[in-house]
């Protein structure tokens, strides 16, 4: 019986290790939990966009992002989990769509009228934050990412 158990355990470990590799075999696959805090209220939706380059960051929205997920606020917080990601460099931009219209309200198209949050709590000077300031390294053992919503 022992050889069968060892073989079964080895096969399960091999399947688990294989499942943690990308389809192209480029390396491990990561997951990222993003927790958005300090929401002023629980109305609307929170959109969380994950970027893997500076292209379109942070204002390009869902079209420029690698992936965008949404969550319903609850108790002044919202969270999403991105799965199946290649480990590497990313930045996150979150938007509290308070009225639920799917758009960011802004003055002159650039100054947000709804809550926004950026990874590393990055802030821009005379414009939006830069990707390099919001950038973080995602690894298989990364802790959840905390985003503070700013209004």
XYZ file of C-alpha atoms in Angstrom:
151
model
C 0.000 0.000 0.000
C 2.767 2.486 0.825
C 4.189 2.601 -2.746
C 0.716 3.419 -4.124
C 0.235 6.224 -1.555
C 3.679 7.679 -2.290
C 3.039 7.491 -6.035
C -0.393 9.119 -5.600
C 1.063 11.876 -3.415
C 3.878 12.465 -5.930
C 1.369 12.614 -8.803
C -0.790 15.107 -6.879
C 2.272 17.251 -6.146
C 3.274 17.151 -9.822
C -0.235 18.190 -10.898
C -0.213 21.024 -8.335
C 3.198 22.242 -9.480
C 2.146 22.047 -13.123
C -1.070 23.954 -12.396
C 0.972 26.768 -10.854
C 2.866 27.330 -14.110
C 1.587 29.532 -16.909
C 0.242 27.922 -20.063
C 3.354 29.034 -21.930
C 5.582 27.610 -19.190
C 7.016 31.053 -18.414
C 6.957 30.661 -14.654
C 4.640 30.647 -11.694
C 1.150 32.069 -11.787
C 0.213 34.556 -9.080
C -2.974 35.829 -7.506
C -3.516 39.286 -6.085
C -6.085 40.273 -3.505
C -6.819 44.015 -3.496
C -8.597 45.540 -0.515
C -9.955 49.051 -1.014
C -10.539 50.921 2.255
C -11.843 54.249 3.535
C -14.824 54.434 1.189
C -17.110 57.311 2.183
C -20.248 55.203 1.676
C -21.460 51.897 0.255
C -23.319 53.203 -2.787
C -22.301 52.412 -6.366
C -19.446 50.130 -7.397
C -15.686 50.038 -6.931
C -13.672 49.318 -10.071
C -10.137 48.007 -9.627
C -7.878 48.037 -12.690
C -4.597 46.133 -12.868
C -1.897 47.503 -15.178
C 1.275 45.722 -16.285
C 2.798 48.741 -18.060
C 2.665 52.518 -17.977
C 0.543 52.540 -21.135
C -2.832 54.018 -20.164
C -2.037 54.139 -16.437
C -3.985 55.217 -14.441
C -6.753 56.977 -16.368
C -7.087 54.643 -19.339
C -9.616 52.552 -17.452
C -10.772 49.088 -18.432
C -9.613 49.452 -22.036
C -5.992 50.168 -21.054
C -5.807 47.840 -18.059
C -4.712 44.230 -18.211
C -7.787 43.332 -16.140
C -10.550 45.310 -14.423
C -12.789 43.846 -11.741
C -15.630 45.423 -9.798
C -16.978 44.968 -6.297
C -19.907 46.242 -4.295
C -18.805 48.294 -1.277
C -19.695 46.932 2.144
C -18.905 48.652 5.426
C -16.668 51.233 3.775
C -14.532 48.591 2.042
C -14.446 46.513 -1.125
C -12.173 43.734 -2.302
C -11.371 41.829 -5.471
C -9.046 38.940 -6.293
C -7.134 38.739 -9.565
C -6.126 35.158 -10.415
C -4.030 33.486 -13.082
C -1.552 36.355 -13.383
C 2.066 35.954 -14.405
C 4.176 37.083 -11.450
C 5.915 40.400 -12.093
C 5.533 44.171 -11.976
C 2.071 45.731 -11.751
C 0.257 48.862 -10.606
C -3.359 49.226 -9.487
C -5.838 52.062 -9.927
C -9.202 51.967 -8.144
C -12.252 54.157 -8.718
C -15.367 54.477 -6.576
C -18.151 54.871 -9.128
C -20.446 56.412 -6.536
C -23.478 56.868 -8.782
C -23.072 53.528 -10.568
C -22.991 54.990 -14.079
C -19.794 53.133 -15.043
C -17.848 56.364 -15.581
C -15.461 58.465 -13.545
C -16.854 61.919 -12.970
C -14.139 64.550 -13.459
C -13.720 68.305 -13.830
C -12.159 69.210 -17.184
C -11.878 65.487 -17.803
C -8.884 65.160 -15.476
C -9.695 66.170 -11.885
C -11.683 63.320 -10.245
C -14.985 64.114 -8.562
C -15.360 60.534 -7.302
C -12.993 58.547 -5.105
C -9.744 57.191 -6.531
C -6.952 55.090 -5.075
C -3.562 54.043 -6.436
C -1.161 51.311 -5.345
C 1.619 52.533 -3.047
C -0.716 55.485 -2.366
C 1.141 57.159 -5.258
C 0.229 60.761 -5.950
C 0.828 62.867 -9.023
C 2.259 66.343 -9.184
C 0.398 68.468 -11.714
C -1.261 65.358 -13.125
C -1.937 61.703 -12.417
C 0.565 59.471 -10.592
C 3.248 57.726 -12.633
C 3.330 53.950 -13.137
C 6.848 53.796 -11.675
C 5.594 55.312 -8.399
C 2.640 52.907 -8.138
C 4.592 49.843 -9.308
C 4.960 46.794 -7.061
C 6.322 43.293 -7.579
C 3.749 40.475 -7.450
C 5.146 37.169 -6.194
C 3.449 33.877 -5.234
C 3.619 34.877 -1.558
C 2.536 38.527 -1.931
C 0.348 39.889 0.851
C -2.995 41.498 -0.010
C -2.600 44.964 -1.486
C -4.265 47.783 0.451
C -5.634 50.747 -1.507
C -6.797 53.836 0.374
C -9.654 55.568 -1.425
C -9.101 59.342 -1.692
C -11.914 61.806 -2.399
